[in-house]
mmCIF file of C-alpha atoms in Angstrom:
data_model
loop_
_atom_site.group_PDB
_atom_site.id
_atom_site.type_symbol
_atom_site.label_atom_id
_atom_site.label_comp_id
_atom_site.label_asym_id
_atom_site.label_seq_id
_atom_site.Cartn_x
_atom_site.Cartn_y
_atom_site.Cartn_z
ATOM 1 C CA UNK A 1132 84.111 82.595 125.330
ATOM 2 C CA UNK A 1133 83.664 83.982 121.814
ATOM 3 C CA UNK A 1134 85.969 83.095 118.807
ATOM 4 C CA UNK A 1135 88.645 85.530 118.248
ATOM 5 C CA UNK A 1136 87.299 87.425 114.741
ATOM 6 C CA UNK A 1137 90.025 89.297 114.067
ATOM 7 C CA UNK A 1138 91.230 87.296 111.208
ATOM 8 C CA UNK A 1139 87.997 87.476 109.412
ATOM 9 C CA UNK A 1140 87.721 91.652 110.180
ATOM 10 C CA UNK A 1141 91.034 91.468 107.991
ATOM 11 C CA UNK A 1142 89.968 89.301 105.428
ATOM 12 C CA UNK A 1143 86.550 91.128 104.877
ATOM 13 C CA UNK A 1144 88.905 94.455 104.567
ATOM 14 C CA UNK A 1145 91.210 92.700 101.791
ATOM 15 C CA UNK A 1146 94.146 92.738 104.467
ATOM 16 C CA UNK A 1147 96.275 90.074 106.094
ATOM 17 C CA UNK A 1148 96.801 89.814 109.824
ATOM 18 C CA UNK A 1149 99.838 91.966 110.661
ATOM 19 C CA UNK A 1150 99.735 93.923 106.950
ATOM 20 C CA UNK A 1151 100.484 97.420 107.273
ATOM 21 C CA UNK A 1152 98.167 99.993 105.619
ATOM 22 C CA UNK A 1153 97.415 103.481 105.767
ATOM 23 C CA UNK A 1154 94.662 105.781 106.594
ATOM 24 C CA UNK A 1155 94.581 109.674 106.389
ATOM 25 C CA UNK A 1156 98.756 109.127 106.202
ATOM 26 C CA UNK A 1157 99.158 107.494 109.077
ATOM 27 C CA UNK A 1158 99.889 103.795 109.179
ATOM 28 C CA UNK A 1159 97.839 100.795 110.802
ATOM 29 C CA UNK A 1160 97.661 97.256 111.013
ATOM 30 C CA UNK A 1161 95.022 93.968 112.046
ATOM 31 C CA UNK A 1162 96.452 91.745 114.331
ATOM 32 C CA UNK A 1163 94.539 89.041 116.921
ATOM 33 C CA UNK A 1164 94.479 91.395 119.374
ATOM 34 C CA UNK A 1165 93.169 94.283 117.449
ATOM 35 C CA UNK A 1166 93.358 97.273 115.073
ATOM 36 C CA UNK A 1167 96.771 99.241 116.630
ATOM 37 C CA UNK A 1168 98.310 102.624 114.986
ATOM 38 C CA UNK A 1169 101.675 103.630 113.948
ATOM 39 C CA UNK A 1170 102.986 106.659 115.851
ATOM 40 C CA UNK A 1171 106.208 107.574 116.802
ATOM 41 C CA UNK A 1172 107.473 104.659 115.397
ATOM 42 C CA UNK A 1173 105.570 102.940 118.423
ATOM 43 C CA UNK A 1174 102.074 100.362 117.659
ATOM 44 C CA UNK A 1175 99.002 101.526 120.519
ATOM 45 C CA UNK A 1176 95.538 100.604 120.016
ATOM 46 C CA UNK A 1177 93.184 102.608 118.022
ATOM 47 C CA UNK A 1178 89.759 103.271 118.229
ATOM 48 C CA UNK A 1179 89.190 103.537 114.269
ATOM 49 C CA UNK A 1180 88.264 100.316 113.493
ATOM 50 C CA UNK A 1181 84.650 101.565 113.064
ATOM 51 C CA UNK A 1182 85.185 104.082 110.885
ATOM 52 C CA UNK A 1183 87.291 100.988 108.262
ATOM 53 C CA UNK A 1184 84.305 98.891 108.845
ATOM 54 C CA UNK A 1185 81.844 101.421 108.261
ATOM 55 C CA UNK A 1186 83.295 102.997 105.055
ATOM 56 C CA UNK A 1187 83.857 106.247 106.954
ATOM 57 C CA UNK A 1188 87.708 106.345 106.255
ATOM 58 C CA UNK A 1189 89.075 105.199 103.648
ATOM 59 C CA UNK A 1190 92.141 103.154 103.549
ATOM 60 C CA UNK A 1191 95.818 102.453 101.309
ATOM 61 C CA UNK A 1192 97.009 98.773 101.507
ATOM 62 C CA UNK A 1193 101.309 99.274 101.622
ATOM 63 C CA UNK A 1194 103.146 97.051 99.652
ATOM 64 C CA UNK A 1195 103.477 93.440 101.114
ATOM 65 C CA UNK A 1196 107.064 92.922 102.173
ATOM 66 C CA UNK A 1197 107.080 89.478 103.378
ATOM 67 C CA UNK A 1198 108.592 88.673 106.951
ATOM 68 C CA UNK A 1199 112.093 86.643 107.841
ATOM 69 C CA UNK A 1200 111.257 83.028 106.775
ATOM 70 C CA UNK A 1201 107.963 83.456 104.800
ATOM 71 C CA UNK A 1202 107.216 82.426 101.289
ATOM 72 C CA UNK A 1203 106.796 84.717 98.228
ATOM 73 C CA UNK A 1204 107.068 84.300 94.502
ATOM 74 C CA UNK A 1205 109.150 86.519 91.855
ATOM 75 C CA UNK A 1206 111.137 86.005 88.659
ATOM 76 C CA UNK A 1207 114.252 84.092 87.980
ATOM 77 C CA UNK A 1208 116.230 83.173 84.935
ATOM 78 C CA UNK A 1209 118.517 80.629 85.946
ATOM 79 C CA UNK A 1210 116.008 77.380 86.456
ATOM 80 C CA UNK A 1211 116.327 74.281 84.236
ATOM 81 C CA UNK A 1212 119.290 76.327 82.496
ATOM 82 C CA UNK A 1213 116.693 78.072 80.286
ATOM 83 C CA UNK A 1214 117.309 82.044 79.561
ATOM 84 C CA UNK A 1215 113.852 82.637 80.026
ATOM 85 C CA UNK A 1216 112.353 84.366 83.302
ATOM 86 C CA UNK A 1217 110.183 82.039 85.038
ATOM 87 C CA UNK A 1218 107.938 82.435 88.185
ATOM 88 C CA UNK A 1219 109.758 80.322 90.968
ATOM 89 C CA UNK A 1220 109.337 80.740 95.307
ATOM 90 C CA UNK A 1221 111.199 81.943 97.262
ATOM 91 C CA UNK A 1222 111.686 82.327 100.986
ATOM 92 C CA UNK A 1223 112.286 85.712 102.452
ATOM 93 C CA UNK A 1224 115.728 86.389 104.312
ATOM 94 C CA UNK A 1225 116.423 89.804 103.962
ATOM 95 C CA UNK A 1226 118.840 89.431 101.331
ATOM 96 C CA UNK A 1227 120.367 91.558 98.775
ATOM 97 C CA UNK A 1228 118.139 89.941 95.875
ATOM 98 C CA UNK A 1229 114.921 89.585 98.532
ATOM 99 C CA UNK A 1230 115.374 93.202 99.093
ATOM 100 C CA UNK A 1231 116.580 94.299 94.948
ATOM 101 C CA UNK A 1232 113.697 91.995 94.050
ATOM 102 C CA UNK A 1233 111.011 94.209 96.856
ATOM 103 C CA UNK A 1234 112.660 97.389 95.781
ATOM 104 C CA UNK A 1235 111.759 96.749 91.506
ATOM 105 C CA UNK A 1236 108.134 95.354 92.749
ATOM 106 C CA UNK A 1237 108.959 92.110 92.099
ATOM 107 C CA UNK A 1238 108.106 90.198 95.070
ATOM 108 C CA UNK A 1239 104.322 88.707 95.056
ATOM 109 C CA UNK A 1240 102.050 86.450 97.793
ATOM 110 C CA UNK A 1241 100.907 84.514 95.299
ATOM 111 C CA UNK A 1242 101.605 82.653 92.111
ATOM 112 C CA UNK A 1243 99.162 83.669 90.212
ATOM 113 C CA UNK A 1244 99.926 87.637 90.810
ATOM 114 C CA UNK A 1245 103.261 87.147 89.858
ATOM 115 C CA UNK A 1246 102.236 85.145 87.101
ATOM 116 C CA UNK A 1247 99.923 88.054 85.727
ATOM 117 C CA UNK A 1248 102.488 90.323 86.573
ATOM 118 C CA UNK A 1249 105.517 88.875 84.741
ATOM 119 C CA UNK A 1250 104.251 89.421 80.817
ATOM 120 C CA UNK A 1251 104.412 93.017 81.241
ATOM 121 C CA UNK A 1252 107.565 93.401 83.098
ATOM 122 C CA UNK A 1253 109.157 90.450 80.477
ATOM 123 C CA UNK A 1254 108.046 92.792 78.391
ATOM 124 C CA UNK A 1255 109.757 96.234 79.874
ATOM 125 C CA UNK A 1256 112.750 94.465 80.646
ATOM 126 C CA UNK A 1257 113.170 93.177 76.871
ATOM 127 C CA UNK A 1258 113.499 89.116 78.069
ATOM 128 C CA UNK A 1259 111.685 86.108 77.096
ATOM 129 C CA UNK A 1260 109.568 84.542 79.915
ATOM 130 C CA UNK A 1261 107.141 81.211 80.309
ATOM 131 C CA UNK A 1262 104.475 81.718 82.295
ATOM 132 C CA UNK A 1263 103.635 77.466 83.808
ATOM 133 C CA UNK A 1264 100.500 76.550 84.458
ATOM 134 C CA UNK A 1265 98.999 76.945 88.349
ATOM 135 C CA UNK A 1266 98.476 73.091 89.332
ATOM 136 C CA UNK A 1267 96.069 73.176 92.780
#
């Protein structure tokens, strides 16, 4: 039996297993099992994943929201007792500052985007920030 791909299909399109994106305004997602379409607020298989690999449609990632108990990184002010934002992690719950923190664009997969990203909104928000250095 062959390796299950579908992982790598995701990857090579810039997407993450289970990320939603859209095509032609209708939304879509990668999983192990296969490319599957939105409709009715109901996920069935679609035969499209051709036309994505192919170039023939083009696609919109969504924002990433992350998923109950999954990491993600944002802003905070609070750490060290500092009043300067800071990137920290977080794990996702749902909760009013997950979802306030989504909502501004504030919520990131990695450090370093939220590290690129918190200069300029320091900056629109009028705060001081430190942006650490990324140890491996």
């Amino acid at each position: 039996m062959r390796m299950n791909v579908m992982s790598e299909v995701a990857g090579l399109l810039g997407l993450l297993i289970d990320e939603e994106f859209m095509v032609d305004e209708k939304t879509y997602m990668i999983d192990e099992d296969g490319l599957w379409i939105k409709e009715n607020n109901q996920w069935r298989t679609s035969n499209d994943l051709e036309n994505l690999l192919t170039g023939r449609k083009e696609f919109v990632i969504l924002p990433w929201k992350p998923k109950n108990g999954y990491e993600y990184w944002t802003f905070d002010d609070n750490v060290f007792g500092i009043d300067t934002w800071i990137v920290v992690k977080r794990e996702w719950n749902n909760s009013v500052n997950d979802c306030a923190s989504f909502k501004a664009g504030w919520v990131f997969k990695t450090q370093e985007e939220a590290n690129k990203a918190l200069p300029t909104i320091a900056k629109d928000m009028g705060v001081k920030y430190y942006v650490a250095r990324i140890y491996g």
